[in-house]
Short mmCIF file of C-alpha atoms in Angstrom, two decimals:
data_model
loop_
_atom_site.label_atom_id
_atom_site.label_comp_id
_atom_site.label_asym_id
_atom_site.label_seq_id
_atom_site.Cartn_x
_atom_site.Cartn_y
_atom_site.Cartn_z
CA UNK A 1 0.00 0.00 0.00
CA UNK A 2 1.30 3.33 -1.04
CA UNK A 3 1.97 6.48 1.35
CA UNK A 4 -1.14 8.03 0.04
CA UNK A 5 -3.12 5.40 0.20
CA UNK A 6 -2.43 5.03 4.08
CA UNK A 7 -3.58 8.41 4.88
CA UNK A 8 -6.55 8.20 2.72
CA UNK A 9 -7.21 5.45 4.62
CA UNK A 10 -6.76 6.83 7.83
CA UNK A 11 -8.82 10.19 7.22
CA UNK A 12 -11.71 7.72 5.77
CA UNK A 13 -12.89 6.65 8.98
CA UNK A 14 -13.39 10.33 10.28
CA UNK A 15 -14.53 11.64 6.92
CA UNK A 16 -12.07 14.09 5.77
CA UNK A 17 -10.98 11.98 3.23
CA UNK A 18 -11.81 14.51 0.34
CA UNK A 19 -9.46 17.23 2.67
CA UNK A 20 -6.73 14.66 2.46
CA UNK A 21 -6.87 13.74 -0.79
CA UNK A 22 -7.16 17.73 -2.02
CA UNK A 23 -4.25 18.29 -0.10
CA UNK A 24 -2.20 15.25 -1.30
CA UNK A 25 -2.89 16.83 -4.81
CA UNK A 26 -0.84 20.24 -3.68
CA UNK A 27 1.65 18.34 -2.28
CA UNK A 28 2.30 15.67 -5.11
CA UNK A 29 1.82 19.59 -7.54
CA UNK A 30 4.78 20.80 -5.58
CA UNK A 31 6.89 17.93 -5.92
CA UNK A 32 6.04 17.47 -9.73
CA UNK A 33 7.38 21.61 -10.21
CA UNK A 34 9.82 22.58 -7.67
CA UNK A 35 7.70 25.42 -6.21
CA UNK A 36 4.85 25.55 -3.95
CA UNK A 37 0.74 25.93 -3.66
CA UNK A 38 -1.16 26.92 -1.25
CA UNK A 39 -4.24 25.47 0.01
CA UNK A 40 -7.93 27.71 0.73
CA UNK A 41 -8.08 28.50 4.55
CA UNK A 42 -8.44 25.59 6.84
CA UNK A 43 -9.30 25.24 10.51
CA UNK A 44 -7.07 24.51 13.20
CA UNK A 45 -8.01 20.33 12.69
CA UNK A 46 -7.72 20.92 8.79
CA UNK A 47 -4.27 22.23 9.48
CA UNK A 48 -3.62 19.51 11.56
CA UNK A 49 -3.75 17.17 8.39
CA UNK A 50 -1.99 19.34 6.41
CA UNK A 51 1.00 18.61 9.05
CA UNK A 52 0.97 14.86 8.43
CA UNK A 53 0.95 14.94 4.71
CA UNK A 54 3.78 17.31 4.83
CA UNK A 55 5.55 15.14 7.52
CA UNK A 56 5.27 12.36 4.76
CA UNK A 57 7.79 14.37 2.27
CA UNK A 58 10.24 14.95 4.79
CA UNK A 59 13.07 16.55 3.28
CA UNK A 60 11.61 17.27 0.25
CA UNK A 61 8.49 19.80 1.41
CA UNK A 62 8.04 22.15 4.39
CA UNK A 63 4.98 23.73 5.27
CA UNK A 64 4.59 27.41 5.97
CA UNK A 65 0.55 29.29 7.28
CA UNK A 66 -0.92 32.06 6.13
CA UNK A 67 -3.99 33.53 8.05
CA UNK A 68 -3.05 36.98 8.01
CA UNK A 69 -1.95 37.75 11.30
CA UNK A 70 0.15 35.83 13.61
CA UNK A 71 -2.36 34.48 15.82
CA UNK A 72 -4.97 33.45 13.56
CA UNK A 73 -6.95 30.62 13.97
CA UNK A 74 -7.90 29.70 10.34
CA UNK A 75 -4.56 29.29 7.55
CA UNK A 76 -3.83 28.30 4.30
CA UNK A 77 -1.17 25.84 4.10
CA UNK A 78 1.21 26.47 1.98
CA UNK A 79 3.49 23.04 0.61
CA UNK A 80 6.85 24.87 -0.28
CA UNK A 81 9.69 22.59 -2.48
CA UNK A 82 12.60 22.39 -0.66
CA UNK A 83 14.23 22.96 -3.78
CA UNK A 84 12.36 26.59 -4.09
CA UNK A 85 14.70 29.37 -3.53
CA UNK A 86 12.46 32.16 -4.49
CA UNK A 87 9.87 34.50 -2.39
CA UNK A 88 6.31 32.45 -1.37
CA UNK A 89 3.80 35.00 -2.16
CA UNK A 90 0.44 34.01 -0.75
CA UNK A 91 -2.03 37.59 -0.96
CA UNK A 92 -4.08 37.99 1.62
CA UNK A 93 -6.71 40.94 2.06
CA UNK A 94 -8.98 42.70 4.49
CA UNK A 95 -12.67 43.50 3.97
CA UNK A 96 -13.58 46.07 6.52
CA UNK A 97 -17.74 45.40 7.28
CA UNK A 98 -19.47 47.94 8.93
CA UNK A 99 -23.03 48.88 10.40
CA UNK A 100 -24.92 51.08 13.07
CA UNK A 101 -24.57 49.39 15.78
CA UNK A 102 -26.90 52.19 17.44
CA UNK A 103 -29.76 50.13 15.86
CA UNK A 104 -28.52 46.61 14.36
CA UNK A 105 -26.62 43.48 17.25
CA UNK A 106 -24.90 41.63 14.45
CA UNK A 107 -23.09 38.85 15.14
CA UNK A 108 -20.01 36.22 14.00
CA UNK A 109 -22.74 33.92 12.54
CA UNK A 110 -24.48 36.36 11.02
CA UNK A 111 -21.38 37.49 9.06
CA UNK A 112 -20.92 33.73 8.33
CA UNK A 113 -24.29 33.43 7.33
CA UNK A 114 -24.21 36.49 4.90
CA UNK A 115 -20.92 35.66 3.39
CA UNK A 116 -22.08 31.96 2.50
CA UNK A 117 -25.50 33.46 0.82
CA UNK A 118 -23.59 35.48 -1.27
CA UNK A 119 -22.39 31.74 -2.49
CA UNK A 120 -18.97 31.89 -1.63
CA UNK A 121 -17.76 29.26 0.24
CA UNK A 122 -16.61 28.94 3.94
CA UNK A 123 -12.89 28.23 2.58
CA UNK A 124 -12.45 31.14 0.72
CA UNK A 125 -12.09 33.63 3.85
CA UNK A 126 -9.94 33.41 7.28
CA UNK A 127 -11.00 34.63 10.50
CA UNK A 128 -13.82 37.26 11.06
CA UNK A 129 -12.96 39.81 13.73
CA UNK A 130 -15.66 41.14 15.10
CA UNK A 131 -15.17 45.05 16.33
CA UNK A 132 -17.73 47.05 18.55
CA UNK A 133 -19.65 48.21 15.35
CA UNK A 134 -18.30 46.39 12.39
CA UNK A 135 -15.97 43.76 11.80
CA UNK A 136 -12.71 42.43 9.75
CA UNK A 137 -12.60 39.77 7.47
CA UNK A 138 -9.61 37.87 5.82
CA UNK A 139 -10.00 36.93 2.99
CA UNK A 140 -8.27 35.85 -1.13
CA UNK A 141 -7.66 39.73 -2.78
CA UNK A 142 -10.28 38.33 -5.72
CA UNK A 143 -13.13 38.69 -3.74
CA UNK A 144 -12.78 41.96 -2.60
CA UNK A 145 -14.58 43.51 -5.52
CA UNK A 146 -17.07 40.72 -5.75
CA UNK A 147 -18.07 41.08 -2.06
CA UNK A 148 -17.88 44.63 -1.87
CA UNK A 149 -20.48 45.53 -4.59
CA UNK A 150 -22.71 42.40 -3.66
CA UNK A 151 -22.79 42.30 0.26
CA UNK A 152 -25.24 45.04 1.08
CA UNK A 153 -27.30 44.13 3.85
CA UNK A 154 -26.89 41.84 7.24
CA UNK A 155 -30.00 41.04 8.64
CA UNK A 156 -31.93 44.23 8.29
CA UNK A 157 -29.06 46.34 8.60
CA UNK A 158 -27.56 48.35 5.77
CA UNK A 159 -23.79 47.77 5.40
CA UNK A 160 -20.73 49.30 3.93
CA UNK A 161 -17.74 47.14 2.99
CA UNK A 162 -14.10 48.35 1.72
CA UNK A 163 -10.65 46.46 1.22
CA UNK A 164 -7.89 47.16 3.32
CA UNK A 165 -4.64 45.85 3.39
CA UNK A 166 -3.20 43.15 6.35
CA UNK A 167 -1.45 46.47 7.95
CA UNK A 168 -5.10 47.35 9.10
CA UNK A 169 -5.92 44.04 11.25
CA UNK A 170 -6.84 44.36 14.47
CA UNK A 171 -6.59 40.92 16.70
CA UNK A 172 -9.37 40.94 19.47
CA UNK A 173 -8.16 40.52 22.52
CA UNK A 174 -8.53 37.54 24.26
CA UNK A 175 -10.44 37.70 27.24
CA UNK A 176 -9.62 33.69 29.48
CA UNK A 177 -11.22 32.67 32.38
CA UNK A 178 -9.56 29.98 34.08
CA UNK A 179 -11.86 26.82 35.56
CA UNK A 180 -9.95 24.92 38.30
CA UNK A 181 -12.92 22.17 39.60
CA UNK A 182 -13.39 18.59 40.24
CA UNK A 183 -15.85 16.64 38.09
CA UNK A 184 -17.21 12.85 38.22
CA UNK A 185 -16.02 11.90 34.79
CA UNK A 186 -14.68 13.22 31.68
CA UNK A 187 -17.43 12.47 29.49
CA UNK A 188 -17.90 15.31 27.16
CA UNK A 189 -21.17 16.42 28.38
CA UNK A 190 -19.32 16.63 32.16
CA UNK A 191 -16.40 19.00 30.97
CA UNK A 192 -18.19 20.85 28.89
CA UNK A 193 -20.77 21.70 31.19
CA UNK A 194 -17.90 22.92 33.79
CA UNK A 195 -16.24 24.98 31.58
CA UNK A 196 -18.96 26.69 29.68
CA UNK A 197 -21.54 27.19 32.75
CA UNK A 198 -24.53 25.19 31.98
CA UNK A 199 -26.17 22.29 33.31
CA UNK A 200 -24.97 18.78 32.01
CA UNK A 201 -28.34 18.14 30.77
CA UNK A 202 -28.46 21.18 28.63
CA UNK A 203 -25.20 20.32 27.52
CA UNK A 204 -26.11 17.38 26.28
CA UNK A 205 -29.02 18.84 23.99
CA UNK A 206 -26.08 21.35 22.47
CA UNK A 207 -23.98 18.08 21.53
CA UNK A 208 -27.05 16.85 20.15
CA UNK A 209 -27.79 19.61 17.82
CA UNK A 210 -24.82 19.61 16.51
CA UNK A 211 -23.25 22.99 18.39
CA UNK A 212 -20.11 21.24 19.74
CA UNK A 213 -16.70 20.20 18.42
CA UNK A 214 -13.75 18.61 19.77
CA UNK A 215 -10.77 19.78 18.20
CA UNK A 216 -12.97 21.40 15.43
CA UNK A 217 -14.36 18.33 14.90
CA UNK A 218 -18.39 17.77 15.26
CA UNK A 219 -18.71 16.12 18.81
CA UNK A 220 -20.01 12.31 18.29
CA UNK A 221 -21.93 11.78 21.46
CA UNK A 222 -22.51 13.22 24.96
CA UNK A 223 -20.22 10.18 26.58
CA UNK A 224 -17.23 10.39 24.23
CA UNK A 225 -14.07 10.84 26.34
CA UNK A 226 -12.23 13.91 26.68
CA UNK A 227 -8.30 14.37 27.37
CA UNK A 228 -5.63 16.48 28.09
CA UNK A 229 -5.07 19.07 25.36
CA UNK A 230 -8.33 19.02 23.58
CA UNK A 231 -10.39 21.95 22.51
CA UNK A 232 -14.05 21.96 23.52
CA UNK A 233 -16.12 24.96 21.06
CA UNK A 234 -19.83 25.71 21.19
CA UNK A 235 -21.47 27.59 18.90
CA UNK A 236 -22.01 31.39 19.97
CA UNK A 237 -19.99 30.50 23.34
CA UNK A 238 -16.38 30.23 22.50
CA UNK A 239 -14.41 27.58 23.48
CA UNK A 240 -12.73 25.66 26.40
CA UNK A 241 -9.18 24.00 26.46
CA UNK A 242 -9.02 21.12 28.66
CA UNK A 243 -5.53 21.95 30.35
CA UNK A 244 -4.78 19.66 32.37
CA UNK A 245 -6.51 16.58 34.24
CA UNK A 246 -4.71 16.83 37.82
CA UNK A 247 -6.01 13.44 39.04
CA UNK A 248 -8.31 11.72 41.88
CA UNK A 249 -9.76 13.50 44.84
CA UNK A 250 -10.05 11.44 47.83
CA UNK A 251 -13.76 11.10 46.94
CA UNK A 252 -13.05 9.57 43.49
CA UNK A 253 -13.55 12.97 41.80
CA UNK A 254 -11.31 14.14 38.97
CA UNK A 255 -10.00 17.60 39.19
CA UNK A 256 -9.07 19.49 36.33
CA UNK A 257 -7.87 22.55 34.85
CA UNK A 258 -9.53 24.80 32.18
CA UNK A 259 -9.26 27.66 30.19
CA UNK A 260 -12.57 29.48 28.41
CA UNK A 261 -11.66 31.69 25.74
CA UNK A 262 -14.92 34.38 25.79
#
């Protein structure tokens, strides 16, 4: 069985088989011309595979990101030839989205929302940084123009939308609460419920509507097992990291150590 075979195989089972495979393609692209391609944006999972494949042409391919700041959360990755002494040019541009917040609340999702209705596709843009009464999205220079003259409204809210360049980005802060407790397993529904605030029962209809990932990954049941290192996200709530698992109380309890990121 070839290399590619065995991590099509391997990203079968967890469906991302078609991300593989797309990504193979770059990679086997880069080896075939000496250069390198870059992929659309990809979550921090998506990157993740990106890593492997590239780990399978060691010596031949490194991997560089692009999101547009140095923090961001969604990148392109970009296979680079070993053999490729030139400059790796991979554009990146700023739409600048803005409203009255006097009258209009909009929100992440309804960017997200408005963004995909215009048809374009959840892998053509990077983060969305949301501002007090606008926000900033990265995205490919191409569909500046596009989304400018299209993307009118949000909602019922009238909006204006220019291009900047990447000097303009402004990186929310990140605002972390840290979540030392005990808890009497680490089934999903238990951690999550600690480190987001709600009752485990609630919890358990969010993983059931499909508004919780592990490690950007849709959640596949209330009693899957959570460890060290993984990153709990629910819809409209941010996410929680699972820092460490400190061990047994003397009542059989586990205590552990989180951070939220609001």
């Amino acid at each position: 069985m070839s290399d590619r075979e065995k991590i099509l195989r391997y990203y079968r089972a967890s469906g991302d088989e078609v991300l593989a495979s797309r990504l193979l393609d770059l990679a086997d692209t880069v080896i075939r011309n000496r250069k390198y391609k870059a992929s659309d944006f990809l979550d921090p999972y998506g990157f993740s595979v990106a890593e492997t494949i590239a780990a399978q042409y060691e010596g031949r391919i490194n991997l560089q990101s692009a999101g547009g700041y140095e923090s961001a959360e969604r990148n392109k990755a970009i296979f680079v030839s070993n053999e490729y002494l030139g400059k790796v040019d991979c554009p990146l541009s700023v739409l600048s989205i803005t409203w009255d917040s006097r009258y209009y609340h909009i929100t992440h999702r309804d960017i997200l929302g408005a963004l995909i209705g215009l048809g374009i596709e959840r892998e053509m843009f990077g983060d969305i940084l949301m501002k007090e009464s606008g926000c900033q999205v990265i995205t490919d220079p191409n569909l500046c123009s596009f989304t400018a003259v299209n993307l009118v409204t949000i909602g019922a809210a009238n909006v204006s939308v220019r291009a900047e360049s990447l000097e303009h980005i402004e990186p929310p802060e990140k605002k972390v609460k840290e979540i030392r407790t005990t808890v009497a397993s680490l089934r999903l529904d238990v951690i999550a419920a600690a480190g987001f605030s709600v009752s485990r029962s609630k919890m358990a209809d969010e993983i059931t509507a499909d508004k919780v990932k592990v490690n950007w990954q849709s959640a596949k049941n209330s009693s899957q097992t959570v460890k060290q290192g993984d990153i709990i996200s629910m819809r409209g709530r941010g996410r929680v990291e699972v820092c460490e698992i400190l061990g047994q109380t003397k009542k059989g309890r586990t205590s552990i150590f989180l951070k939220r990121f609001i």
